[in-house]
Structure formats: structure tokens, C-alpha cells
CSV table of C-alpha atoms in Angstrom, one decimal:
chain,number,residue,atom,x,y,z
N,8,UNK,CA,21.7,0.7,15.6
N,9,UNK,CA,24.3,-1.9,16.5
N,10,UNK,CA,25.2,-5.1,14.7
N,11,UNK,CA,23.3,-7.2,17.1
N,12,UNK,CA,20.1,-5.6,15.9
N,13,UNK,CA,20.8,-6.9,12.5
N,14,UNK,CA,20.9,-10.6,13.3
N,15,UNK,CA,20.3,-12.4,10.1
N,16,UNK,CA,17.1,-14.3,9.8
N,17,UNK,CA,17.2,-17.2,7.4
N,18,UNK,CA,13.4,-17.4,7.6
N,19,UNK,CA,13.1,-14.2,5.6
N,20,UNK,CA,14.2,-16.0,2.5
N,21,UNK,CA,12.4,-19.3,3.1
N,22,UNK,CA,9.1,-18.5,1.4
N,23,UNK,CA,10.9,-17.7,-1.9
N,24,UNK,CA,12.4,-21.2,-2.0
N,25,UNK,CA,8.9,-22.7,-1.6
N,26,UNK,CA,7.3,-21.0,-4.6
N,27,UNK,CA,8.1,-23.4,-7.4
N,28,UNK,CA,6.9,-26.4,-5.3
N,29,UNK,CA,3.8,-24.6,-4.2
N,30,UNK,CA,2.8,-23.5,-7.7
N,31,UNK,CA,3.5,-27.0,-9.1
N,32,UNK,CA,1.3,-28.6,-6.4
N,33,UNK,CA,-1.5,-26.2,-7.1
N,34,UNK,CA,-1.5,-27.0,-10.8
N,35,UNK,CA,-1.3,-30.7,-10.2
N,36,UNK,CA,-4.7,-31.0,-8.5
N,37,UNK,CA,-4.6,-29.6,-5.0
N,38,UNK,CA,-7.9,-28.1,-3.8
N,39,UNK,CA,-8.6,-24.6,-5.1
N,40,UNK,CA,-10.0,-21.8,-3.0
N,41,UNK,CA,-13.2,-19.9,-3.9
N,42,UNK,CA,-11.9,-16.4,-4.6
N,43,UNK,CA,-13.7,-13.1,-4.9
N,44,UNK,CA,-12.3,-9.8,-6.2
N,45,UNK,CA,-13.7,-6.6,-4.5
N,46,UNK,CA,-12.5,-3.7,-6.7
N,47,UNK,CA,-12.1,-4.6,-10.3
N,48,UNK,CA,-9.8,-1.8,-11.4
N,49,UNK,CA,-6.2,-1.7,-12.8
N,50,UNK,CA,-4.4,-3.1,-9.7
N,51,UNK,CA,-7.2,-5.4,-8.7
N,52,UNK,CA,-6.8,-7.1,-12.1
N,53,UNK,CA,-3.0,-7.4,-11.6
N,54,UNK,CA,-3.6,-9.3,-8.4
N,55,UNK,CA,-6.4,-11.4,-9.9
N,56,UNK,CA,-4.2,-12.4,-12.8
N,57,UNK,CA,-1.6,-13.8,-10.4
N,58,UNK,CA,-4.2,-15.5,-8.3
N,59,UNK,CA,-5.5,-17.4,-11.3
N,60,UNK,CA,-2.0,-18.2,-12.6
N,61,UNK,CA,-1.2,-19.8,-9.3
N,62,UNK,CA,-3.7,-22.6,-10.0
N,63,UNK,CA,-4.8,-22.3,-6.3
N,64,UNK,CA,-7.9,-20.2,-7.0
N,65,UNK,CA,-11.4,-20.6,-8.5
N,66,UNK,CA,-12.7,-17.1,-9.2
N,67,UNK,CA,-16.4,-17.2,-8.2
N,68,UNK,CA,-17.3,-13.5,-7.8
N,69,UNK,CA,-16.4,-9.9,-8.7
N,70,UNK,CA,-17.6,-6.7,-7.0
N,71,UNK,CA,-17.4,-3.1,-8.1
N,72,UNK,CA,-19.6,0.0,-7.8
N,73,UNK,CA,-18.7,0.9,-11.4
N,74,UNK,CA,-20.1,-1.7,-13.7
N,75,UNK,CA,-17.8,-0.5,-16.5
N,76,UNK,CA,-15.1,-2.4,-14.7
N,77,UNK,CA,-16.8,-5.8,-15.0
N,78,UNK,CA,-16.4,-6.6,-18.7
N,79,UNK,CA,-12.5,-6.2,-18.8
N,80,UNK,CA,-12.3,-8.3,-15.6
N,81,UNK,CA,-14.7,-11.0,-16.8
N,82,UNK,CA,-12.8,-11.2,-20.1
N,83,UNK,CA,-9.5,-11.7,-18.1
N,84,UNK,CA,-11.2,-14.6,-16.1
N,85,UNK,CA,-12.7,-16.2,-19.1
N,86,UNK,CA,-9.5,-16.2,-21.1
N,87,UNK,CA,-7.4,-17.5,-18.1
N,88,UNK,CA,-9.8,-20.1,-16.7
N,89,UNK,CA,-13.0,-20.3,-18.7
N,90,UNK,CA,-15.0,-19.4,-15.6
N,91,UNK,CA,-17.9,-17.0,-15.4
N,92,UNK,CA,-17.9,-15.4,-12.0
N,93,UNK,CA,-21.0,-13.7,-10.6
N,94,UNK,CA,-20.9,-9.9,-10.4
N,95,UNK,CA,-22.1,-7.7,-7.5
N,96,UNK,CA,-22.1,-4.0,-6.8
N,97,UNK,CA,-22.3,-4.5,-3.0
N,98,UNK,CA,-19.5,-6.4,-1.3
N,99,UNK,CA,-21.9,-7.4,1.5
N,100,UNK,CA,-24.2,-9.2,-0.9
N,101,UNK,CA,-21.2,-10.9,-2.5
N,102,UNK,CA,-20.0,-12.2,0.9
N,103,UNK,CA,-23.5,-13.4,1.9
N,104,UNK,CA,-24.3,-15.1,-1.4
N,105,UNK,CA,-21.0,-16.6,-2.5
N,106,UNK,CA,-19.1,-17.2,0.8
N,107,UNK,CA,-15.6,-16.9,-0.7
N,108,UNK,CA,-12.7,-18.5,1.0
N,109,UNK,CA,-10.4,-15.8,-0.2
N,110,UNK,CA,-11.3,-12.1,-0.8
N,111,UNK,CA,-9.1,-9.7,-2.6
N,112,UNK,CA,-9.7,-6.1,-1.4
N,113,UNK,CA,-8.4,-3.8,-4.1
N,114,UNK,CA,-10.6,-0.8,-3.6
N,115,UNK,CA,-9.5,2.9,-3.0
N,116,UNK,CA,-7.9,3.5,0.4
N,117,UNK,CA,-11.1,4.7,2.1
N,118,UNK,CA,-12.8,1.5,1.3
N,119,UNK,CA,-10.2,-1.0,2.7
N,120,UNK,CA,-11.5,-1.3,6.3
N,121,UNK,CA,-15.1,-2.2,6.0
N,122,UNK,CA,-14.8,-4.9,3.3
N,123,UNK,CA,-11.8,-6.5,5.0
N,124,UNK,CA,-13.5,-6.6,8.4
N,125,UNK,CA,-16.7,-8.0,6.9
N,126,UNK,CA,-14.7,-10.6,4.9
N,127,UNK,CA,-12.8,-12.0,7.8
N,128,UNK,CA,-15.9,-12.1,9.9
N,129,UNK,CA,-17.5,-14.1,7.1
N,130,UNK,CA,-14.7,-16.6,7.2
N,131,UNK,CA,-12.5,-15.4,4.3
N,132,UNK,CA,-8.8,-15.0,4.2
N,133,UNK,CA,-7.9,-11.6,2.7
N,134,UNK,CA,-5.3,-10.1,0.4
N,135,UNK,CA,-5.7,-6.3,0.9
N,136,UNK,CA,-4.0,-3.6,-0.9
N,137,UNK,CA,-1.8,-1.1,0.9
N,138,UNK,CA,-2.1,1.2,2.9
N,139,UNK,CA,-4.3,-0.8,5.1
N,140,UNK,CA,-6.5,2.1,6.3
N,141,UNK,CA,-7.2,5.8,5.7
N,142,UNK,CA,-6.9,6.5,9.5
N,143,UNK,CA,-4.9,4.9,12.2
N,144,UNK,CA,-7.8,3.5,14.2
N,145,UNK,CA,-9.3,2.0,11.1
N,146,UNK,CA,-6.0,0.0,10.8
N,147,UNK,CA,-6.2,-1.1,14.4
N,148,UNK,CA,-9.7,-2.3,14.0
N,149,UNK,CA,-8.7,-4.2,10.9
N,150,UNK,CA,-5.8,-6.0,12.7
N,151,UNK,CA,-8.0,-6.8,15.7
N,152,UNK,CA,-10.7,-8.2,13.4
N,153,UNK,CA,-8.2,-10.4,11.5
N,154,UNK,CA,-6.8,-11.7,14.8
N,155,UNK,CA,-10.2,-12.4,16.3
N,156,UNK,CA,-11.4,-14.3,13.2
N,157,UNK,CA,-8.1,-16.3,12.9
N,158,UNK,CA,-7.8,-15.4,9.3
N,159,UNK,CA,-4.7,-14.9,7.2
N,160,UNK,CA,-4.4,-11.3,5.9
N,161,UNK,CA,-1.7,-10.5,3.4
N,162,UNK,CA,-1.1,-6.9,2.5
N,163,UNK,CA,0.2,-5.9,-0.9
N,164,UNK,CA,3.6,-4.7,0.2
N,165,UNK,CA,5.2,-6.9,-2.4
N,166,UNK,CA,8.6,-5.5,-2.0
N,167,UNK,CA,9.0,-7.8,1.1
N,168,UNK,CA,9.1,-10.7,-1.3
N,169,UNK,CA,11.1,-9.1,-4.2
N,170,UNK,CA,14.4,-11.0,-4.6
N,171,UNK,CA,16.6,-7.9,-4.7
N,172,UNK,CA,14.8,-6.5,-1.6
N,173,UNK,CA,15.4,-9.8,0.3
N,174,UNK,CA,19.1,-9.8,-0.7
N,175,UNK,CA,19.4,-6.1,0.4
N,176,UNK,CA,17.9,-7.0,3.7
N,177,UNK,CA,20.3,-9.9,4.2
N,178,UNK,CA,23.2,-7.6,3.2
N,179,UNK,CA,22.3,-4.9,5.7
N,180,UNK,CA,21.3,-7.3,8.5
N,181,UNK,CA,24.6,-9.2,8.2
N,182,UNK,CA,26.4,-5.9,9.1
N,183,UNK,CA,28.2,-5.4,5.8
N,184,UNK,CA,27.0,-1.8,5.7
N,185,UNK,CA,28.0,-1.3,9.3
N,186,UNK,CA,25.8,0.4,11.9
N,187,UNK,CA,22.9,2.2,10.3
N,188,UNK,CA,22.2,5.6,11.8
N,189,UNK,CA,19.9,7.2,9.2
N,190,UNK,CA,17.6,6.3,6.3
N,191,UNK,CA,16.3,8.6,3.6
N,192,UNK,CA,13.3,7.8,1.4
N,193,UNK,CA,12.4,9.7,-1.7
N,194,UNK,CA,9.7,9.7,-4.4
N,195,UNK,CA,10.2,12.3,-7.2
N,196,UNK,CA,7.9,12.8,-10.2
N,197,UNK,CA,7.2,15.4,-12.7
N,198,UNK,CA,4.2,17.6,-12.5
N,199,UNK,CA,2.9,21.2,-12.8
N,200,UNK,CA,0.1,23.5,-11.8
N,201,UNK,CA,-3.2,21.9,-10.9
N,202,UNK,CA,-6.0,23.3,-13.1
N,203,UNK,CA,-9.5,22.8,-11.5
N,204,UNK,CA,-11.4,20.0,-13.2
N,205,UNK,CA,-15.1,20.8,-13.8
N,206,UNK,CA,-17.9,18.8,-12.2
N,207,UNK,CA,-19.4,16.5,-14.8
N,208,UNK,CA,-22.4,14.1,-14.9
N,209,UNK,CA,-21.9,10.8,-13.1
N,210,UNK,CA,-21.8,7.9,-15.6
N,211,UNK,CA,-24.9,5.8,-15.4
N,212,UNK,CA,-22.8,2.7,-14.7
N,213,UNK,CA,-21.2,4.3,-11.6
N,214,UNK,CA,-22.9,4.4,-8.1
N,215,UNK,CA,-21.0,7.5,-7.0
N,216,UNK,CA,-22.7,7.7,-3.6
N,217,UNK,CA,-21.5,4.1,-2.9
N,218,UNK,CA,-18.1,4.9,-4.3
N,219,UNK,CA,-17.7,7.7,-1.8
N,220,UNK,CA,-19.2,5.4,0.9
N,221,UNK,CA,-18.1,6.4,4.4
N,222,UNK,CA,-16.0,9.3,3.1
N,223,UNK,CA,-17.5,12.7,2.2
N,224,UNK,CA,-19.6,12.9,-0.9
N,225,UNK,CA,-17.8,15.2,-3.3
N,226,UNK,CA,-18.8,16.4,-6.7
N,227,UNK,CA,-17.8,14.0,-9.5
N,228,UNK,CA,-15.0,15.3,-11.7
N,229,UNK,CA,-14.5,12.3,-13.9
N,230,UNK,CA,-11.1,11.5,-15.3
N,231,UNK,CA,-9.3,9.5,-17.9
N,232,UNK,CA,-7.2,6.7,-16.2
N,233,UNK,CA,-4.3,7.5,-18.6
N,234,UNK,CA,-4.0,10.9,-17.0
N,235,UNK,CA,-3.5,9.5,-13.5
N,236,UNK,CA,0.2,8.8,-13.3
N,237,UNK,CA,1.7,9.6,-9.9
N,238,UNK,CA,2.7,13.1,-11.1
N,239,UNK,CA,-0.5,14.0,-12.9
N,240,UNK,CA,-3.6,16.0,-11.9
N,241,UNK,CA,-6.4,13.7,-12.9
N,242,UNK,CA,-10.0,13.4,-11.7
N,243,UNK,CA,-11.0,11.3,-8.7
N,244,UNK,CA,-12.2,8.2,-10.5
N,245,UNK,CA,-10.7,6.1,-11.9
N,246,UNK,CA,-7.2,6.0,-10.4
N,247,UNK,CA,-6.9,9.6,-9.4
N,248,UNK,CA,-8.2,9.3,-5.9
N,249,UNK,CA,-4.7,9.2,-4.3
N,250,UNK,CA,-4.4,13.0,-4.3
N,251,UNK,CA,-7.8,13.7,-2.9
N,252,UNK,CA,-7.4,13.6,0.9
N,253,UNK,CA,-11.0,12.5,1.6
N,254,UNK,CA,-10.2,9.2,0.0
N,255,UNK,CA,-6.4,8.7,0.4
N,256,UNK,CA,-3.3,10.4,1.9
N,257,UNK,CA,-1.4,11.7,-1.1
N,258,UNK,CA,2.0,10.5,-2.1
N,259,UNK,CA,3.1,9.8,1.5
N,260,UNK,CA,0.1,7.5,1.9
N,261,UNK,CA,0.6,5.8,-1.5
N,262,UNK,CA,4.4,5.3,-1.8
N,263,UNK,CA,5.4,5.9,1.8
N,264,UNK,CA,4.1,2.6,3.2
N,265,UNK,CA,6.3,0.7,0.7
N,266,UNK,CA,9.6,2.3,1.9
N,267,UNK,CA,8.6,2.6,5.5
N,268,UNK,CA,7.8,-1.0,5.5
N,269,UNK,CA,11.2,-1.8,4.0
N,270,UNK,CA,12.8,0.2,6.8
N,271,UNK,CA,10.9,-1.6,9.6
N,272,UNK,CA,11.4,-5.0,8.0
N,273,UNK,CA,15.1,-4.5,7.6
N,274,UNK,CA,15.9,-2.8,10.9
N,275,UNK,CA,13.4,-4.5,13.2
N,276,UNK,CA,12.2,-1.1,14.4
N,277,UNK,CA,8.4,-0.7,15.1
N,278,UNK,CA,7.4,2.8,16.1
N,279,UNK,CA,8.9,6.3,15.8
N,280,UNK,CA,9.0,8.3,19.0
N,281,UNK,CA,8.7,11.7,17.3
N,282,UNK,CA,7.3,12.8,14.0
N,283,UNK,CA,7.4,16.2,12.2
N,284,UNK,CA,6.3,16.9,8.7
N,285,UNK,CA,6.0,20.0,6.5
N,286,UNK,CA,5.1,20.6,2.9
N,287,UNK,CA,2.6,22.4,0.6
N,288,UNK,CA,1.4,23.2,-2.9
N,289,UNK,CA,3.6,26.0,-4.3
N,290,UNK,CA,3.6,24.4,-7.7
N,291,UNK,CA,0.2,22.8,-7.8
N,292,UNK,CA,-1.3,26.0,-6.5
N,293,UNK,CA,-4.2,26.7,-4.1
N,294,UNK,CA,-6.9,24.1,-3.4
N,295,UNK,CA,-10.2,24.7,-5.2
N,296,UNK,CA,-13.3,22.8,-4.0
N,297,UNK,CA,-16.6,24.1,-5.2
N,298,UNK,CA,-19.8,22.6,-6.6
N,299,UNK,CA,-18.6,23.6,-10.1
N,300,UNK,CA,-14.9,22.5,-10.1
N,301,UNK,CA,-12.1,21.1,-7.9
N,302,UNK,CA,-8.4,20.5,-7.8
N,303,UNK,CA,-6.6,17.8,-5.9
N,304,UNK,CA,-5.8,18.8,-2.3
N,305,UNK,CA,-2.7,16.7,-1.4
N,306,UNK,CA,0.7,18.4,-1.0
N,307,UNK,CA,2.8,18.6,-4.2
N,308,UNK,CA,5.9,18.2,-2.0
N,309,UNK,CA,6.4,17.0,1.6
N,310,UNK,CA,9.3,16.4,4.0
N,311,UNK,CA,8.9,14.3,7.1
N,312,UNK,CA,11.3,13.3,9.9
N,313,UNK,CA,10.8,10.2,12.1
N,314,UNK,CA,12.9,9.8,15.3
N,315,UNK,CA,13.5,6.3,16.5
N,316,UNK,CA,15.6,5.1,19.4
N,317,UNK,CA,18.5,4.1,17.3
N,318,UNK,CA,18.1,5.9,14.0
N,319,UNK,CA,16.4,8.8,12.1
N,320,UNK,CA,14.3,8.4,9.0
N,321,UNK,CA,13.7,11.1,6.5
N,322,UNK,CA,11.0,11.2,3.8
N,323,UNK,CA,10.9,13.5,0.8
N,324,UNK,CA,8.6,13.6,-2.1
N,325,UNK,CA,8.0,16.0,-5.0
N,326,UNK,CA,5.4,16.0,-7.7
N,327,UNK,CA,7.4,18.4,-9.8
N,328,UNK,CA,11.0,18.5,-11.2
N,329,UNK,CA,11.3,14.8,-11.6
N,330,UNK,CA,14.5,13.1,-10.8
N,331,UNK,CA,17.5,12.4,-13.1
N,332,UNK,CA,19.9,11.3,-10.4
N,333,UNK,CA,20.1,8.3,-8.0
N,334,UNK,CA,20.9,5.8,-10.8
N,335,UNK,CA,17.9,7.2,-12.7
N,336,UNK,CA,15.5,5.9,-10.1
N,337,UNK,CA,12.7,8.3,-8.9
N,338,UNK,CA,11.8,6.2,-5.9
N,339,UNK,CA,13.8,4.4,-3.2
N,340,UNK,CA,15.7,4.7,0.0
N,341,UNK,CA,19.2,5.1,1.2
N,342,UNK,CA,20.5,3.3,4.3
N,343,UNK,CA,23.5,5.2,5.7
N,344,UNK,CA,25.9,3.0,7.6
N,345,UNK,CA,29.3,3.3,9.1
N,346,UNK,CA,30.8,1.2,6.3
N,347,UNK,CA,28.9,2.8,3.4
N,348,UNK,CA,25.6,3.5,1.8
N,349,UNK,CA,23.0,1.0,0.5
N,350,UNK,CA,20.7,2.4,-2.1
N,351,UNK,CA,17.6,0.2,-2.2
N,352,UNK,CA,15.7,1.0,-5.4
N,353,UNK,CA,12.8,-0.4,-7.4
N,354,UNK,CA,13.5,-1.2,-11.0
N,355,UNK,CA,17.2,-1.0,-10.8
N,356,UNK,CA,17.8,-3.2,-7.8
N,357,UNK,CA,20.2,-2.2,-5.0
N,358,UNK,CA,23.7,-0.9,-4.8
N,359,UNK,CA,26.2,-0.6,-1.9
N,360,UNK,CA,28.7,2.3,-2.1
N,361,UNK,CA,31.5,1.5,0.4
N,362,UNK,CA,33.0,4.3,2.6
N,363,UNK,CA,36.4,3.0,1.7
N,364,UNK,CA,37.0,3.9,-1.9
N,365,UNK,CA,39.3,0.8,-2.3
N,366,UNK,CA,36.5,-1.6,-1.6
N,367,UNK,CA,34.3,-2.8,-4.5
N,368,UNK,CA,30.8,-1.4,-5.2
N,369,UNK,CA,28.2,-4.2,-4.8
N,370,UNK,CA,25.0,-4.3,-7.0
N,371,UNK,CA,22.1,-6.7,-7.3
N,372,UNK,CA,19.7,-6.4,-10.1
N,373,UNK,CA,15.9,-6.5,-9.7
N,374,UNK,CA,13.8,-9.4,-10.8
N,375,UNK,CA,10.3,-8.0,-11.4
N,376,UNK,CA,7.2,-9.2,-13.1
N,377,UNK,CA,5.1,-7.5,-15.7
N,378,UNK,CA,2.9,-5.6,-16.1
N,379,UNK,CA,3.9,-2.7,-13.8
N,380,UNK,CA,7.2,-4.1,-12.4
N,381,UNK,CA,5.9,-5.9,-9.3
N,382,UNK,CA,6.2,-9.2,-7.4
N,383,UNK,CA,2.6,-10.0,-6.7
N,384,UNK,CA,3.2,-13.5,-8.0
N,385,UNK,CA,5.6,-14.3,-5.2
N,386,UNK,CA,3.5,-12.6,-2.6
N,387,UNK,CA,0.4,-14.5,-3.7
N,388,UNK,CA,2.3,-17.8,-3.4
N,389,UNK,CA,3.3,-16.9,0.1
N,390,UNK,CA,-0.3,-16.0,0.9
N,391,UNK,CA,-1.6,-19.3,-0.2
N,392,UNK,CA,1.1,-21.2,1.6
N,393,UNK,CA,0.3,-19.3,4.8
N,394,UNK,CA,-3.3,-20.3,4.5
N,395,UNK,CA,-2.5,-23.9,4.0
N,396,UNK,CA,0.1,-24.1,6.7
N,397,UNK,CA,-1.4,-21.8,9.3
N,398,UNK,CA,1.6,-19.5,9.6
N,399,UNK,CA,1.7,-15.7,9.3
N,400,UNK,CA,2.3,-14.4,5.8
N,401,UNK,CA,5.4,-12.4,5.0
N,402,UNK,CA,3.3,-9.1,4.7
N,403,UNK,CA,1.1,-9.8,7.6
N,404,UNK,CA,-1.4,-7.0,8.4
N,405,UNK,CA,0.0,-6.4,11.9
N,406,UNK,CA,3.4,-5.4,10.4
N,407,UNK,CA,1.8,-3.5,7.5
N,408,UNK,CA,-0.3,-1.5,10.1
N,409,UNK,CA,3.0,-0.2,11.6
N,410,UNK,CA,4.2,1.0,8.2
N,411,UNK,CA,0.9,2.5,7.4
N,412,UNK,CA,0.9,4.3,10.7
N,413,UNK,CA,4.2,6.0,9.8
N,414,UNK,CA,2.6,7.5,6.7
N,415,UNK,CA,-0.5,8.5,8.5
N,416,UNK,CA,1.4,10.1,11.3
N,417,UNK,CA,3.4,12.2,8.7
N,418,UNK,CA,0.1,13.4,7.3
N,419,UNK,CA,-1.3,14.1,10.7
N,420,UNK,CA,1.7,16.2,11.6
N,421,UNK,CA,1.4,18.1,8.4
N,422,UNK,CA,-2.3,18.9,9.1
N,423,UNK,CA,-1.5,20.0,12.6
N,424,UNK,CA,1.6,22.1,11.6
N,425,UNK,CA,3.6,20.8,14.5
N,426,UNK,CA,5.6,17.7,15.7
N,427,UNK,CA,4.0,14.9,17.6
N,428,UNK,CA,5.2,12.5,20.3
N,429,UNK,CA,4.0,9.0,19.4
N,430,UNK,CA,3.4,6.2,21.9
N,431,UNK,CA,3.4,3.3,19.5
N,432,UNK,CA,2.4,0.7,22.1
N,433,UNK,CA,-0.7,2.6,23.1
N,434,UNK,CA,-1.2,4.1,19.7
N,435,UNK,CA,-1.8,7.5,21.2
N,436,UNK,CA,-0.1,10.9,20.9
N,437,UNK,CA,1.2,11.9,24.3
N,438,UNK,CA,-0.4,14.9,25.9
N,439,UNK,CA,-2.2,16.1,22.7
N,440,UNK,CA,-5.9,15.4,22.6
N,441,UNK,CA,-6.4,17.6,19.5
N,442,UNK,CA,-4.0,15.4,17.6
N,443,UNK,CA,-5.6,12.2,19.0
N,444,UNK,CA,-8.9,13.2,17.4
N,445,UNK,CA,-7.2,12.9,14.0
N,446,UNK,CA,-6.5,9.2,14.6
N,447,UNK,CA,-10.0,8.6,13.3
N,448,UNK,CA,-12.7,10.5,11.5
N,449,UNK,CA,-16.4,10.6,11.4
N,450,UNK,CA,-18.0,8.4,8.8
N,451,UNK,CA,-20.8,9.8,6.6
N,452,UNK,CA,-24.3,9.1,7.7
N,453,UNK,CA,-25.3,5.5,7.0
N,454,UNK,CA,-21.8,4.0,7.7
N,455,UNK,CA,-20.4,3.1,11.1
N,456,UNK,CA,-16.7,3.6,11.9
N,457,UNK,CA,-15.1,0.3,12.9
N,458,UNK,CA,-14.3,-0.2,16.6
N,459,UNK,CA,-10.9,-1.5,17.7
């Protein structure tokens, strides 16, 4: 990758400068948008909190298939705005009856495509959580639906708007790290053997059949949300779904999109040409899936290699052994350039380690919001401004689709046990029809897979 590829774009930082004025205008009386939240769990509430704080939104409706989620979310809305939004268990009924102008889709991964497509067709702009889809052709259908409806769709890849990530991008694109030939991403957490969790009775407040929706209907194994940190072995719901492959794509599908998106955003690359991944469950142990009990089934470690025209990207995650190196960060990526290494992290910002030991180390600290060390506030402001001005948002669904594809292609290679040649323009795997069948999956009876 040569220096010309890294031409600096001043526009990348422009939305950040607009935030204070936008938020002040919203709170001074600008028209507010009727806003609905679909998926009232932990992260959905994080997004909703910032939507209300922006002053740009009137929360009119909430939707969740688990009515236990309603009261904490209603309390959040009452305390912040005094409003009393209507509650629904079916997103289709919510869209029909309340006609929101903005819909937040904060459901598990397997439930991103259908609500988003329905929302944009109903006229709503959408803020959807990452990764955009569970399979690649879901994502393509989502992008096409957003474009056909002319709606703004912002994806929750909030690192695109984090101040330290913006400055790292500027630093690399200006050529100060030299020519970038390789990037390595890592996510390392503690963990151990995966003991099967017994099947338990579905809580009366939860519509488990609807929760599974278009995905396979599995036995319910409960779970305490406090157990479901990234390295834990919790039950499917709430919050444990990431490591059950019927509903998500493991650590690569969860964390991978964040760092792949950073790489594509910084380098300007779009598609890898070749992908190979391997991994397994030597620590978690064999997969158990019976009527009586089940374990997770995602790999406890995975390595993937992505070949681009001008650089190579490596991915590594472990759900055991933790990480006490890399400045104490357990997630991040290294950009390896001819002038040195840029470590782009999360909670500790970024650092440039020059190849010439006489040159100074450069560090920029992170500026993150709480809870959960994120920059949803800035991403939401960019979303609202994009709606009002008609421009594309900084985390537009078209670009998030490319980052999601990288994660999904890694999982696809792992399942196949071989490398794949990816034609990113056609979104097909060259000469491999068996692999192309995995670009989608059959939906459960009663649900229709979206067409691209």
C-alpha cells in the first residue's frame, strides 16, 4: 500500500466538529423525530439513552419479545423525558401502529435483517447494531432495501467516530507510519471448559418461538446476564447468544466487524481476494446439543488470514488465557508500516512505535463515554445530522456490509475447512458452489429469507 492510497480526507473529521452545534440546536426547539426501540436489552438501552440525550428524539414505542425488558426501559424513558411509550412484542405491529421516523434495531444478530428491511420500507431511518446480518446475502438485501427506500441507515460501528480512532486514521493516512503491508487484529479473553447448561422452562414473559424467529428453534437454557461476558459460557438469552452459531457468529462475528471496519476505513480497501481460517474448541471442549442440555458451539479460538491486493490482514482471538501484554489491552489491531507500528486500541487509545529508535513514541488517549466505554453519543449525532442534511452517515450500511462480510467469510472458511477465493464485486466465491450455498441459509417455516 503506497502513500497515495492514504490521501488524507478532512471530511472524516467533519462530523465531530458539528456535534456541539447539532446537540444545542436539538435542545433549543428543533423538530424531534418519533423514535422506536426494537430490542430493549442492555445495548439497546445504551443507544436509547443517547438518542434521548440528543434532544432530537421523542420515544414513542418499544418492542421486545421478552416483556421483562420493558419495565427497565420504560423507567429509563420516564426518568429522562417523562414520556410513556407504547410497548409491543411484534415489530411489525409497532411499525404499522406507530409509524416511527427512526427505528433502533438492537436485537440479536439473527434478528437484524427482517426488522430493518420492514422499517425502511415503512419509511423509517434506522440505527442498527453490528454485524448487520447473520449471513452475507442478508446483508446485501439490507443494503439494497435501504437504498431503494432512500433511508439513512447508521450501523453501530462507533469506533469510526471515536476521537482517538479518527486521529489514528489521520496519522496513518498522512503517511507517518509509512507504507502499510500488514495488519493484525486480536481479541483475547479469559475462559475455560464449557459445561453443558440444562434445558429449563421458558419464562412466561418470553416468547421463545418468536425470539428464535427465522433461526432454528433450540431448547431454552436460560442464563444470568452477569455470566455473559465475552469469555464466559452463559445461556443463550439474555446476552449469551453470541456464542451460539444459530443466532450469531462467535467472537469473529461480534468483535471482528469493529476491527475489520477500522482497517477498511483507514486503508480504503474493500474486499479481500482470499480468505482462510482455522480454529476449534480445545479448551471449551466438544459441542453438546441435546434436548436436555447444550453448550455453546462457537470456536474458543480462531485464526484467519485475509489477502488483499496491497496488504495482508490477520485475525486472532482466544476465549482463554486472557492477555496481559499490548499495553494491557485485550482487543485492538496493529498496523505494520515501513516507518513503524501503530497500535490502535480501545480503552487506552493508540500508540505509534517508530522503527527508528531515535524517533519519539507518539500516543493519543481515548475519549470514551460511559457506560461501557463507547462513542454512541457522537455516532447518534452524526446519524441525526445525516437525516437532516440528506448525506450518508459515517457508519453507512454499505460500508458496514463490507466489514461484516469479512467476519462472515472467516466463519465460512472455518466451516468449510479450506480457503476461499472471494469476488467482492459479485459477492460470490469463485468456482465453489458448495461455499456459495453458505452465503445464505434457509429460514425456519413461517419466515421468508429476504431477497437481494
